[in-house]
Short mmCIF file of C-alpha atoms in Angstrom, two decimals:
data_model
loop_
_atom_site.label_atom_id
_atom_site.label_comp_id
_atom_site.label_asym_id
_atom_site.label_seq_id
_atom_site.Cartn_x
_atom_site.Cartn_y
_atom_site.Cartn_z
CA MET B 1 11.22 1.06 44.34
CA THR B 2 14.68 -0.18 45.34
CA ARG B 3 16.08 -0.43 48.78
CA PRO B 4 19.24 -1.75 50.46
CA THR B 5 19.33 -5.49 51.06
CA PHE B 6 20.43 -6.83 54.40
CA LEU B 7 23.04 -9.58 54.18
CA PHE B 8 24.38 -11.52 57.13
CA ALA B 9 28.06 -11.84 57.74
CA VAL B 10 29.43 -15.02 59.25
CA TRP B 11 28.45 -15.16 62.91
CA THR B 12 30.81 -16.47 65.54
CA LEU B 13 30.05 -20.08 66.32
CA PHE B 14 29.84 -20.16 70.10
CA ALA B 15 29.50 -23.93 70.50
CA ALA B 16 29.13 -27.09 68.48
CA LEU B 17 25.74 -27.24 66.78
CA PRO B 18 23.31 -29.94 67.88
CA LEU B 19 22.89 -32.89 65.56
CA SER B 20 19.26 -31.94 64.98
CA ALA B 21 18.51 -28.39 63.93
CA ALA B 22 16.57 -26.29 61.47
CA GLU B 23 18.34 -25.02 58.37
CA ILE B 24 18.07 -22.63 55.47
CA VAL B 25 20.14 -23.72 52.46
CA THR B 26 20.26 -22.25 48.95
CA ILE B 27 20.04 -24.84 46.17
CA THR B 28 23.24 -24.74 44.13
CA LYS B 29 25.03 -26.97 41.64
CA ASP B 30 27.46 -27.92 44.41
CA ASN B 31 24.88 -29.30 46.87
CA LEU B 32 22.36 -30.93 44.52
CA SER B 33 24.05 -34.31 44.95
CA GLN B 34 23.62 -33.98 48.73
CA GLY B 35 19.83 -34.25 48.47
CA VAL B 36 19.11 -30.62 49.41
CA ALA B 37 16.26 -30.22 46.92
CA PRO B 38 13.02 -32.08 47.76
CA ALA B 39 11.49 -34.73 45.52
CA GLY B 40 7.95 -35.20 44.22
CA LYS B 41 5.83 -35.06 41.08
CA GLU B 42 5.15 -31.35 41.57
CA ALA B 43 8.64 -30.24 42.69
CA ASP B 44 9.28 -26.86 41.01
CA TRP B 45 12.59 -25.77 42.62
CA ILE B 46 15.44 -24.48 40.49
CA LEU B 47 18.96 -23.38 41.30
CA GLY B 48 18.90 -20.25 43.47
CA ASP B 49 15.75 -21.16 45.41
CA HIS B 50 16.03 -21.53 49.19
CA VAL B 51 15.26 -24.64 51.28
CA LEU B 52 13.95 -24.51 54.85
CA ARG B 53 14.19 -27.91 56.52
CA ASN B 54 14.39 -29.71 59.84
CA ASP B 55 14.03 -33.34 60.87
CA LYS B 56 10.30 -33.39 60.01
CA ILE B 57 9.61 -31.30 56.89
CA VAL B 58 11.26 -29.56 53.96
CA ALA B 59 9.96 -26.45 52.20
CA VAL B 60 11.25 -24.37 49.28
CA VAL B 61 10.92 -20.59 49.12
CA ALA B 62 11.19 -19.51 45.50
CA ASN B 63 13.97 -16.99 44.93
CA PRO B 64 12.38 -13.60 45.76
CA ILE B 65 12.75 -11.88 42.41
CA ALA B 66 10.06 -10.38 40.20
CA THR B 67 10.70 -12.73 37.28
CA ARG B 68 10.35 -16.02 39.18
CA ASN B 69 7.58 -18.21 37.76
CA ALA B 70 7.19 -21.85 38.78
CA ASN B 71 5.76 -22.80 35.38
CA MET B 72 3.37 -21.54 32.71
CA THR B 73 0.33 -21.19 34.99
CA VAL B 74 1.87 -20.88 38.47
CA LYS B 75 3.38 -17.41 38.19
CA ASN B 76 4.86 -14.68 40.40
CA VAL B 77 6.07 -17.15 43.03
CA GLY B 78 9.15 -15.23 44.19
CA GLY B 79 9.15 -15.32 47.99
CA CYS B 80 6.34 -17.93 48.06
CA ILE B 81 6.38 -21.59 49.10
CA ILE B 82 6.52 -23.74 45.95
CA ASP B 83 7.49 -27.13 47.41
CA LEU B 84 6.49 -28.68 50.74
CA THR B 85 6.75 -32.28 51.91
CA GLU B 86 7.71 -34.52 54.78
CA ARG B 87 11.46 -34.97 55.15
CA ASP B 88 11.62 -38.78 55.35
CA LYS B 89 8.90 -39.50 52.75
CA GLN B 90 9.41 -36.80 50.15
CA ASN B 91 6.38 -36.47 47.91
CA ASP B 92 5.82 -32.84 46.97
CA GLN B 93 2.44 -32.26 45.29
CA LEU B 94 2.06 -28.53 46.04
CA SER B 95 1.99 -26.02 43.20
CA ALA B 96 2.32 -22.94 45.39
CA TYR B 97 1.36 -21.21 48.63
CA TYR B 98 0.95 -17.43 48.18
CA PRO B 99 1.04 -15.47 51.44
CA GLY B 100 -1.28 -12.49 51.08
CA GLY B 101 -3.25 -14.26 48.36
CA GLY B 102 -1.00 -13.45 45.41
CA GLY B 103 -0.54 -10.17 43.59
CA TYR B 104 2.46 -9.06 45.65
CA VAL B 105 6.03 -8.97 44.36
CA TYR B 106 8.33 -9.98 47.20
CA ASP B 107 11.98 -9.06 47.72
CA PHE B 108 14.55 -10.62 50.02
CA VAL B 109 14.96 -8.92 53.41
CA ASN B 110 17.10 -11.17 55.61
CA VAL B 111 17.58 -14.53 57.26
CA GLY B 112 18.40 -15.39 60.84
CA ALA B 113 18.61 -18.09 63.46
CA GLU B 114 17.90 -18.41 67.14
CA GLY B 115 18.89 -20.96 69.75
CA GLU B 116 21.76 -22.05 71.94
CA SER B 117 24.07 -22.34 68.94
CA VAL B 118 23.52 -20.59 65.63
CA THR B 119 25.46 -19.97 62.48
CA SER B 120 24.57 -17.91 59.44
CA GLU B 121 26.33 -17.09 56.21
CA SER B 122 25.30 -15.17 53.12
CA THR B 123 27.23 -14.35 49.99
CA SER B 124 26.12 -12.43 46.92
CA ASP B 125 27.64 -12.58 43.45
CA ALA B 126 27.88 -9.84 40.83
CA LYS B 127 24.39 -10.64 39.56
CA GLY B 128 22.90 -10.31 43.04
CA GLN B 129 22.33 -14.06 43.46
CA ARG B 130 22.41 -14.97 47.16
CA THR B 131 23.77 -18.19 48.59
CA LEU B 132 22.49 -18.71 52.12
CA PHE B 133 23.35 -21.11 54.90
CA VAL B 134 21.59 -20.75 58.23
CA LYS B 135 21.38 -23.27 61.05
CA GLY B 136 19.94 -23.16 64.55
CA LYS B 137 17.11 -24.31 66.80
CA THR B 138 14.86 -21.88 64.92
CA VAL B 139 15.47 -20.29 61.52
CA LYS B 140 13.70 -17.37 59.86
CA PHE B 141 13.43 -16.23 56.26
CA ARG B 142 12.00 -12.75 55.67
CA THR B 143 10.64 -11.16 52.50
CA ASN B 144 8.51 -8.09 51.87
CA ALA B 145 6.53 -6.30 49.21
CA MET B 146 6.95 -2.56 49.27
CA SER B 147 3.84 -0.41 49.29
CA GLU B 148 2.31 0.96 46.14
CA LYS B 149 -0.43 3.59 45.88
CA ASN B 150 -3.21 2.94 48.42
CA ALA B 151 -1.73 -0.49 49.19
CA ALA B 152 -0.12 -1.98 52.26
CA GLN B 153 3.50 -2.88 52.75
CA VAL B 154 3.49 -6.66 53.28
CA ASP B 155 6.16 -8.35 55.38
CA VAL B 156 6.28 -12.16 55.37
CA THR B 157 8.34 -14.22 57.79
CA TYR B 158 8.74 -17.98 57.42
CA LEU B 159 9.79 -19.58 60.70
CA LEU B 160 10.85 -23.20 61.12
CA ALA B 161 11.80 -24.66 64.50
CA ASP B 162 13.65 -27.89 65.13
CA GLY B 163 11.16 -30.71 65.72
CA ASN B 164 8.10 -28.91 64.32
CA ASP B 165 6.03 -30.63 61.63
CA PHE B 166 4.72 -27.28 60.42
CA LEU B 167 6.02 -24.01 59.00
CA THR B 168 4.89 -20.83 60.78
CA VAL B 169 4.03 -18.01 58.37
CA ALA B 170 3.54 -14.47 59.70
CA THR B 171 2.08 -12.00 57.17
CA LYS B 172 2.10 -8.41 58.40
CA TYR B 173 0.23 -5.63 56.59
CA THR B 174 1.43 -2.08 57.36
CA ASN B 175 -0.10 1.21 56.21
CA PRO B 176 2.70 3.71 55.31
CA HIS B 177 0.23 6.28 53.91
CA ASP B 178 -1.44 9.27 55.51
CA LYS B 179 -4.94 7.86 55.00
CA ALA B 180 -6.57 4.65 56.15
CA ILE B 181 -6.47 1.69 53.75
CA LYS B 182 -8.36 -1.60 53.51
CA VAL B 183 -6.66 -4.97 53.13
CA GLU B 184 -8.14 -8.38 52.41
CA LEU B 185 -6.81 -10.93 54.90
CA LYS B 186 -6.22 -13.96 52.75
CA ASP B 187 -3.76 -16.51 51.41
CA LEU B 188 -3.92 -18.63 48.28
CA VAL B 189 -2.96 -22.27 47.76
CA ARG B 190 -2.48 -23.91 44.35
CA ALA B 191 -3.10 -27.62 44.83
CA ASP B 192 -4.41 -28.67 41.45
CA ARG B 193 -6.65 -31.22 39.76
CA THR B 194 -6.61 -34.41 41.84
CA PHE B 195 -6.87 -32.50 45.13
CA THR B 196 -10.06 -32.02 47.13
CA SER B 197 -10.45 -29.29 49.73
CA ALA B 198 -12.64 -28.54 52.76
CA VAL B 199 -12.72 -26.80 56.13
CA ASP B 200 -13.04 -28.37 59.58
CA ALA B 201 -14.39 -25.47 61.65
CA ALA B 202 -14.02 -27.35 64.94
CA ALA B 203 -10.28 -27.79 64.42
CA ASN B 204 -9.98 -24.43 62.60
CA VAL B 205 -8.19 -26.05 59.68
CA VAL B 206 -8.53 -25.84 55.91
CA TRP B 207 -7.08 -28.83 54.10
CA TRP B 208 -6.23 -30.07 50.61
CA ASP B 209 -5.93 -33.79 49.93
CA ASP B 210 -4.64 -35.79 46.97
CA GLU B 211 -5.85 -39.24 47.90
CA TRP B 212 -4.22 -41.13 45.04
CA PHE B 213 -0.77 -39.54 45.24
CA GLY B 214 -0.75 -39.68 49.06
CA GLN B 215 -0.18 -36.05 49.98
CA ALA B 216 -2.25 -33.60 52.02
CA TYR B 217 -1.72 -30.03 53.19
CA GLY B 218 -3.30 -27.99 55.95
CA ILE B 219 -3.44 -24.40 57.21
CA VAL B 220 -4.31 -23.65 60.83
CA PRO B 221 -4.56 -19.94 61.74
CA VAL B 222 -3.06 -18.90 65.10
CA GLU B 223 -5.26 -16.71 67.33
CA THR B 224 -7.78 -16.08 64.55
CA LYS B 225 -10.42 -18.06 62.69
CA LEU B 226 -11.00 -19.21 59.16
CA ALA B 227 -13.83 -17.38 57.42
CA ASP B 228 -16.91 -19.41 56.53
CA GLY B 229 -16.80 -21.14 53.13
CA THR B 230 -13.09 -20.60 52.48
CA ALA B 231 -11.36 -22.70 49.79
CA THR B 232 -14.04 -25.39 49.66
CA LYS B 233 -15.49 -25.29 46.15
CA GLY B 234 -14.72 -28.80 45.04
CA ARG B 235 -11.86 -30.50 43.27
CA GLY B 236 -8.72 -28.54 42.52
CA SER B 237 -10.13 -25.44 44.21
CA ARG B 238 -8.25 -22.15 43.77
CA ASP B 239 -10.44 -20.17 46.15
CA PRO B 240 -8.58 -17.91 48.58
CA VAL B 241 -8.20 -18.89 52.22
CA ARG B 242 -9.83 -16.01 54.10
CA TYR B 243 -9.21 -15.13 57.75
CA ASN B 244 -11.68 -13.60 60.16
CA VAL B 245 -9.97 -10.93 62.28
CA ASP B 246 -12.18 -8.95 64.66
CA GLY B 247 -15.25 -10.27 62.88
CA ALA B 248 -14.24 -9.35 59.32
CA THR B 249 -12.10 -10.67 56.48
CA THR B 250 -11.12 -7.13 55.48
CA ALA B 251 -9.09 -4.94 57.83
CA GLU B 252 -9.12 -1.16 57.82
CA ILE B 253 -5.61 -0.07 58.79
CA ALA B 254 -4.97 3.44 60.11
CA PRO B 255 -1.86 5.37 59.02
CA GLY B 256 1.26 3.90 60.62
CA GLU B 257 -0.65 0.88 61.99
CA SER B 258 -0.34 -2.83 61.16
CA VAL B 259 -2.38 -6.03 61.12
CA GLU B 260 -0.71 -9.44 61.27
CA VAL B 261 -2.03 -12.89 60.37
CA VAL B 262 -0.08 -15.90 61.63
CA VAL B 263 -0.75 -19.42 60.32
CA ARG B 264 0.75 -22.86 60.52
CA LEU B 265 1.26 -24.50 57.12
CA PHE B 266 1.99 -28.24 57.09
CA PRO B 267 2.26 -31.33 54.85
CA ALA B 268 1.05 -34.82 55.72
CA GLY B 269 1.13 -38.22 54.05
CA SER B 270 -2.67 -38.50 54.02
CA LEU B 271 -5.78 -36.61 55.01
CA LEU B 272 -6.04 -38.87 58.07
CA ALA B 273 -2.59 -37.67 59.14
CA ALA B 274 -3.39 -34.02 58.30
CA ARG B 275 -6.58 -34.01 60.36
CA ALA B 276 -4.70 -35.64 63.24
CA ILE B 277 -2.12 -32.81 63.14
CA ALA B 278 -4.90 -30.21 63.14
CA GLY B 279 -6.66 -31.98 66.00
CA ARG B 280 -3.44 -31.93 68.02
CA MET B 281 -3.02 -28.20 67.39
CA ALA B 282 -6.61 -27.67 68.58
CA ASP B 283 -5.98 -29.78 71.72
CA GLN B 284 -8.74 -32.20 70.72
CA PRO B 285 -8.80 -35.58 72.56
CA SER B 286 -7.70 -38.42 70.28
CA VAL B 287 -7.42 -42.18 70.12
CA ALA B 288 -4.36 -43.93 68.68
CA THR B 289 -5.77 -46.22 65.99
CA SER B 290 -3.83 -48.95 64.19
CA ILE B 291 -5.35 -50.63 61.14
CA THR B 292 -3.81 -53.68 59.48
CA VAL B 293 -5.03 -54.89 56.07
CA GLU B 294 -4.28 -58.49 55.07
CA ASP B 295 -5.37 -61.26 52.76
CA ASP B 296 -4.61 -64.98 52.85
CA ALA B 297 -1.13 -64.35 51.43
CA GLY B 298 -0.16 -61.67 53.99
CA PRO B 299 -0.14 -57.85 54.17
CA VAL B 300 -1.77 -55.74 51.48
CA PRO B 301 0.60 -52.81 50.82
CA GLY B 302 -1.06 -49.65 49.57
CA ALA B 303 -4.56 -50.70 50.61
CA MET B 304 -6.92 -47.74 50.91
CA VAL B 305 -8.21 -47.17 54.45
CA THR B 306 -11.24 -44.87 54.62
CA VAL B 307 -12.78 -43.74 57.91
CA PHE B 308 -16.45 -42.73 58.15
CA ASN B 309 -18.56 -41.18 60.89
CA GLY B 310 -22.02 -42.41 60.01
CA LYS B 311 -22.53 -41.70 56.31
CA GLN B 312 -20.04 -38.84 56.38
CA LYS B 313 -16.56 -39.60 55.03
CA TYR B 314 -13.97 -38.33 57.52
CA ALA B 315 -10.65 -39.03 55.77
CA ALA B 316 -8.57 -41.72 54.10
CA GLY B 317 -4.98 -42.91 53.80
CA ARG B 318 -2.96 -45.80 52.43
CA ALA B 319 -1.44 -48.73 54.29
CA ASP B 320 2.37 -48.98 54.29
CA LYS B 321 4.48 -51.83 52.90
CA ASP B 322 3.44 -53.99 55.86
CA GLY B 323 -0.25 -53.33 55.27
CA LYS B 324 -0.47 -51.04 58.32
CA LEU B 325 -1.73 -47.53 58.91
CA THR B 326 -1.49 -45.82 62.30
CA VAL B 327 -3.28 -42.56 62.98
CA ALA B 328 -4.92 -40.54 65.74
CA LEU B 329 -8.72 -40.34 65.40
CA PRO B 330 -11.02 -38.04 67.37
CA LYS B 331 -12.24 -39.41 70.72
CA ASP B 332 -15.89 -39.22 69.78
CA ASP B 333 -19.04 -41.27 70.34
CA GLY B 334 -20.22 -41.10 66.73
CA ALA B 335 -20.99 -44.08 64.50
CA TRP B 336 -17.39 -44.55 63.39
CA ARG B 337 -16.35 -47.26 60.96
CA VAL B 338 -13.39 -48.10 58.78
CA VAL B 339 -13.56 -49.45 55.23
CA ALA B 340 -10.48 -51.17 53.78
CA SER B 341 -10.21 -51.76 50.04
CA ALA B 342 -7.66 -52.63 47.36
CA VAL B 343 -7.57 -53.31 43.63
CA GLY B 344 -9.28 -56.60 42.81
CA ARG B 345 -10.21 -57.35 46.42
CA GLY B 346 -13.42 -55.44 47.05
CA GLU B 347 -13.77 -53.95 50.53
CA LYS B 348 -14.21 -54.83 54.20
CA GLU B 349 -16.11 -52.68 56.72
CA ILE B 350 -15.38 -52.76 60.47
CA PRO B 351 -17.04 -50.67 63.23
CA LEU B 352 -14.85 -48.48 65.47
CA ASP B 353 -15.39 -47.68 69.14
CA LEU B 354 -13.40 -44.52 69.84
CA MET B 355 -14.69 -43.87 73.37
CA THR B 356 -13.91 -46.88 75.55
CA THR B 357 -10.13 -47.11 75.15
CA ASP B 358 -7.09 -44.96 74.49
CA ALA B 359 -5.89 -47.24 71.69
CA VAL B 360 -7.76 -49.17 69.01
CA ARG B 361 -6.39 -52.01 66.88
CA VAL B 362 -8.26 -53.22 63.82
CA GLN B 363 -7.55 -56.07 61.42
CA ALA B 364 -9.26 -56.05 58.04
CA ALA B 365 -9.17 -59.30 56.07
CA LEU B 366 -9.72 -58.92 52.34
CA PRO B 367 -10.11 -61.68 49.76
CA ARG B 368 -7.22 -62.22 47.38
CA PRO B 369 -7.39 -60.70 43.91
CA GLY B 370 -6.70 -62.46 40.67
CA PHE B 371 -3.45 -61.86 38.80
CA VAL B 372 -2.69 -61.26 35.14
CA VAL B 373 0.83 -62.32 34.21
CA ALA B 374 1.78 -60.94 30.81
CA ASN B 375 4.48 -61.95 28.34
CA ILE B 376 4.04 -59.90 25.17
CA THR B 377 6.70 -60.13 22.47
CA GLY B 378 7.42 -59.02 18.95
CA GLU B 379 7.29 -61.48 16.07
CA ASN B 380 10.97 -62.23 16.74
CA GLY B 381 10.12 -63.40 20.24
CA ARG B 382 11.90 -60.48 21.90
CA PRO B 383 10.40 -58.05 24.46
CA ILE B 384 8.33 -55.20 23.03
CA PRO B 385 6.60 -52.17 24.56
CA CYS B 386 2.83 -52.36 24.61
CA LYS B 387 -0.42 -50.89 25.90
CA VAL B 388 -2.87 -53.42 27.35
CA GLN B 389 -6.53 -52.52 27.80
CA PHE B 390 -8.89 -54.54 30.05
CA ARG B 391 -12.69 -54.39 29.50
CA ALA B 392 -14.78 -56.32 32.01
CA LYS B 393 -17.44 -58.79 30.85
CA GLN B 394 -18.37 -60.85 33.91
CA GLY B 395 -17.06 -61.25 37.45
CA ASP B 396 -17.82 -63.13 40.64
CA GLY B 397 -18.84 -59.94 42.45
CA GLY B 398 -16.91 -61.09 45.51
CA GLY B 399 -19.20 -64.11 45.95
CA ASP B 400 -20.59 -67.11 44.08
CA ALA B 401 -23.11 -65.34 41.85
CA LYS B 402 -22.03 -64.04 38.48
CA SER B 403 -22.41 -60.28 38.06
CA LYS B 404 -21.44 -57.53 35.66
CA LEU B 405 -18.17 -55.87 36.63
CA ALA B 406 -17.11 -52.34 35.96
CA ASP B 407 -13.92 -51.88 33.98
CA PRO B 408 -10.92 -51.90 36.30
CA ASP B 409 -9.66 -48.56 37.56
CA PHE B 410 -5.97 -48.89 38.38
CA GLY B 411 -5.34 -45.17 38.85
CA PRO B 412 -6.01 -41.62 37.53
CA ASP B 413 -4.85 -40.45 34.12
CA SER B 414 -2.09 -38.37 35.71
CA THR B 415 -0.26 -41.37 37.18
CA ASP B 416 2.03 -43.91 35.48
CA THR B 417 2.21 -47.59 34.48
CA ALA B 418 -1.33 -48.71 35.48
CA VAL B 419 -3.73 -45.95 34.40
CA GLY B 420 -7.51 -46.34 34.35
CA ASN B 421 -8.14 -49.70 32.68
CA LEU B 422 -4.77 -49.62 30.88
CA TYR B 423 -1.37 -51.04 31.64
CA TYR B 424 1.73 -49.53 29.97
CA SER B 425 4.65 -51.95 29.77
CA HIS B 426 8.04 -51.01 28.37
CA ASP B 427 9.00 -54.66 27.75
CA GLY B 428 5.71 -56.56 27.59
CA LYS B 429 6.23 -58.25 30.94
CA PHE B 430 4.14 -57.48 34.02
CA ARG B 431 2.04 -58.95 36.82
CA GLN B 432 -1.11 -56.96 37.62
CA GLU B 433 -3.65 -57.51 40.40
CA ILE B 434 -7.22 -57.45 39.08
CA ALA B 435 -10.70 -58.44 40.20
CA PRO B 436 -11.74 -62.01 39.35
CA GLY B 437 -13.90 -62.20 36.25
CA GLU B 438 -13.92 -62.35 32.48
CA TYR B 439 -12.25 -59.62 30.43
CA ASP B 440 -11.84 -58.59 26.83
CA VAL B 441 -8.21 -57.58 26.33
CA THR B 442 -6.69 -55.39 23.61
CA ILE B 443 -2.89 -55.37 23.21
CA SER B 444 -1.32 -52.75 20.96
CA TYR B 445 1.89 -50.94 20.03
CA GLY B 446 0.89 -48.00 17.87
CA PRO B 447 -0.60 -47.99 14.36
CA GLU B 448 2.29 -49.81 12.65
CA TYR B 449 1.55 -53.07 14.46
CA ASP B 450 -1.59 -55.19 14.34
CA ALA B 451 -3.41 -55.09 17.68
CA VAL B 452 -4.24 -58.39 19.37
CA PHE B 453 -7.78 -58.93 20.64
CA THR B 454 -8.35 -61.73 23.11
CA SER B 455 -10.33 -62.73 26.21
CA ILE B 456 -9.23 -64.03 29.58
CA SER B 457 -10.87 -65.50 32.66
CA VAL B 458 -9.32 -64.50 35.98
CA GLU B 459 -9.83 -66.59 39.12
CA ARG B 460 -9.42 -65.34 42.68
CA GLY B 461 -5.97 -66.08 44.08
CA LYS B 462 -4.68 -67.55 40.81
CA GLU B 463 -2.46 -66.36 37.98
CA THR B 464 -3.86 -66.00 34.48
CA GLN B 465 -1.31 -66.02 31.70
CA LEU B 466 -1.58 -63.39 28.97
CA ALA B 467 0.65 -64.09 25.97
CA ALA B 468 0.68 -62.50 22.53
CA LYS B 469 2.92 -61.62 19.60
CA LEU B 470 2.68 -58.18 18.04
CA VAL B 471 3.34 -58.23 14.28
CA ARG B 472 4.46 -55.19 12.33
CA VAL B 473 2.25 -54.73 9.26
CA VAL B 474 3.17 -51.23 8.05
CA ASP B 475 6.55 -50.72 6.39
CA THR B 476 7.83 -47.29 7.50
CA LYS B 477 11.43 -47.73 6.43
CA GLY B 478 13.04 -44.28 6.17
CA TRP B 479 10.40 -42.70 8.37
CA VAL B 480 10.34 -41.91 12.09
CA SER B 481 7.16 -41.65 14.17
CA SER B 482 7.23 -38.51 16.28
CA ASP B 483 5.34 -36.17 18.56
CA PHE B 484 6.83 -32.68 18.48
CA HIS B 485 4.86 -31.21 21.37
CA SER B 486 4.72 -33.39 24.47
CA HIS B 487 4.59 -32.09 28.01
CA SER B 488 3.51 -32.96 31.53
CA THR B 489 3.22 -31.46 34.99
CA PRO B 490 6.40 -29.32 34.90
CA SER B 491 4.62 -27.20 32.28
CA GLY B 492 1.88 -26.26 34.74
CA ASP B 493 -1.07 -26.75 32.38
CA ASN B 494 -1.62 -30.34 33.54
CA THR B 495 -0.60 -32.62 36.41
CA SER B 496 0.50 -35.69 34.46
CA SER B 497 3.53 -37.62 35.65
CA GLN B 498 6.46 -37.02 33.30
CA PHE B 499 7.50 -40.66 33.71
CA GLY B 500 3.95 -41.70 32.82
CA ARG B 501 4.06 -39.44 29.76
CA VAL B 502 7.22 -41.21 28.56
CA GLN B 503 5.56 -44.62 29.05
CA ASN B 504 2.55 -43.43 27.05
CA LEU B 505 4.71 -42.17 24.18
CA LEU B 506 6.86 -45.30 24.20
CA CYS B 507 3.92 -47.73 24.18
CA GLU B 508 2.24 -45.84 21.31
CA HIS B 509 5.45 -46.42 19.32
CA ILE B 510 6.62 -42.81 19.23
CA GLU B 511 10.29 -42.98 18.21
CA PHE B 512 11.21 -39.29 18.50
CA ALA B 513 9.68 -37.11 21.22
CA PRO B 514 11.27 -33.78 22.14
CA CYS B 515 10.56 -32.93 25.77
CA THR B 516 8.68 -29.67 25.19
CA GLU B 517 7.79 -28.61 28.72
CA HIS B 518 6.55 -25.02 28.60
CA ASN B 519 9.11 -22.35 29.59
CA ARG B 520 11.43 -24.98 31.05
CA ILE B 521 14.45 -26.93 29.85
CA SER B 522 13.86 -30.60 30.58
CA THR B 523 14.58 -34.06 29.17
CA TYR B 524 13.12 -37.56 28.96
CA VAL B 525 16.54 -39.21 28.98
CA PRO B 526 16.58 -40.14 32.71
CA HIS B 527 13.21 -41.91 32.30
CA LEU B 528 14.38 -43.76 29.19
CA LYS B 529 17.53 -44.86 31.01
CA ARG B 530 15.46 -45.99 34.00
CA LEU B 531 13.49 -48.27 31.67
CA GLY B 532 16.53 -49.27 29.60
CA VAL B 533 14.88 -48.23 26.32
CA GLU B 534 17.09 -45.42 25.02
CA HIS B 535 17.42 -47.38 21.75
CA LEU B 536 13.64 -47.26 21.19
CA MET B 537 12.92 -43.55 21.57
#
């Protein structure tokens, strides 16, 4: 079914706009260099999508057309939120938020702004592509899905107000038929693979958390409750978020009547931050808590800070570049404690008293790690890419007694550079923190070079030198090593960092690697230039 599309003309600008405001901006070739599009491993925006942003957050509504797919597995995203992150620390990890739970095909309705001073423009070219610019204290973006047989008409309004750290989403189901219909009251979030998900019934929030990549998301319904058991089935859950309206998750709508579900959708830099936002929305008492993680040499940037209530894990987050993490924790008389940890340093546990004061300050002192300082070259003495594997033999266990260590775990297989017990180096030079102990080390550069097998002993607080020469033993003159099908998270069938994929290919001595992201034109050239290795692959 087609219908007229409402387009705004230029409104009269009554007064100068405030410096801070909410905006809607269409992503175009002309404004890409201005930083309109958000950044992050899972950013799926393309030209023609629409950005909603203020001073706190930035979100992308995929262009509301029937053919808009984010990637091979995240489909039918027109009119849905495909990117969402904080404005000052952009780190999008969201695949998609589907209002209404997916299955609807949304069309553009209109945009608007409210406030003391507003401006709005919209143009449309011969192909129907809209270029929007809206600015005001509050901005709105409206889409809808027209009714089909025995189905509701669904109207979705995204509202962003200046100063809010959340996006308000109103999903209205209307029955245009002459008989009653039933509608499931649900949304769907795609937050894949390294995310975990759960519900906090007390704060009426469902959250998704990617602990390694430092991004969390939350949904808080307004004037309704989350249904029991929603979106909580483990890692990378794709279960719908169901809402309980008048005691049921399914609404029977009489002819001409409507049911509306309003939620607040928000990003946060950690689950600790996300649960603090939800607690604030629920008017829960809180305690400002500041945690500093240090060792003998100073702050420990990126240290993991995990908060427990008894044996139950509450949430975690990472310390900033100064080794600090500040968050609001519930004012509660439980058995609260904080555990600070970092690669090669073990962990430190400290009890928390969240009842006696309005502010808590904690200092966690960790031991220093050991350090591996590598200088791997080719037989000509020049830098060479390489993959270095560490297998633990013995370690000091954090004390004097010798004990068996587990292999190091630098990060998940979807990250870059330091992955699992591997380090990928584009030039053979690196300095890696690691637990003290004895390690078997394998250094390689694909099958055309002999691998080097050696052992090292790492002492706490000291540097251990790792030097080797990689010798080419297979003559492949006239041949090129290649991988004709290589892809990463833009394809949608995995969540691997594209930069990490390039490092992997490079350090396995792949000399020709077309960037074959599914259904998407992309390139590895920016990553190769970043590393300065265009001549190698």
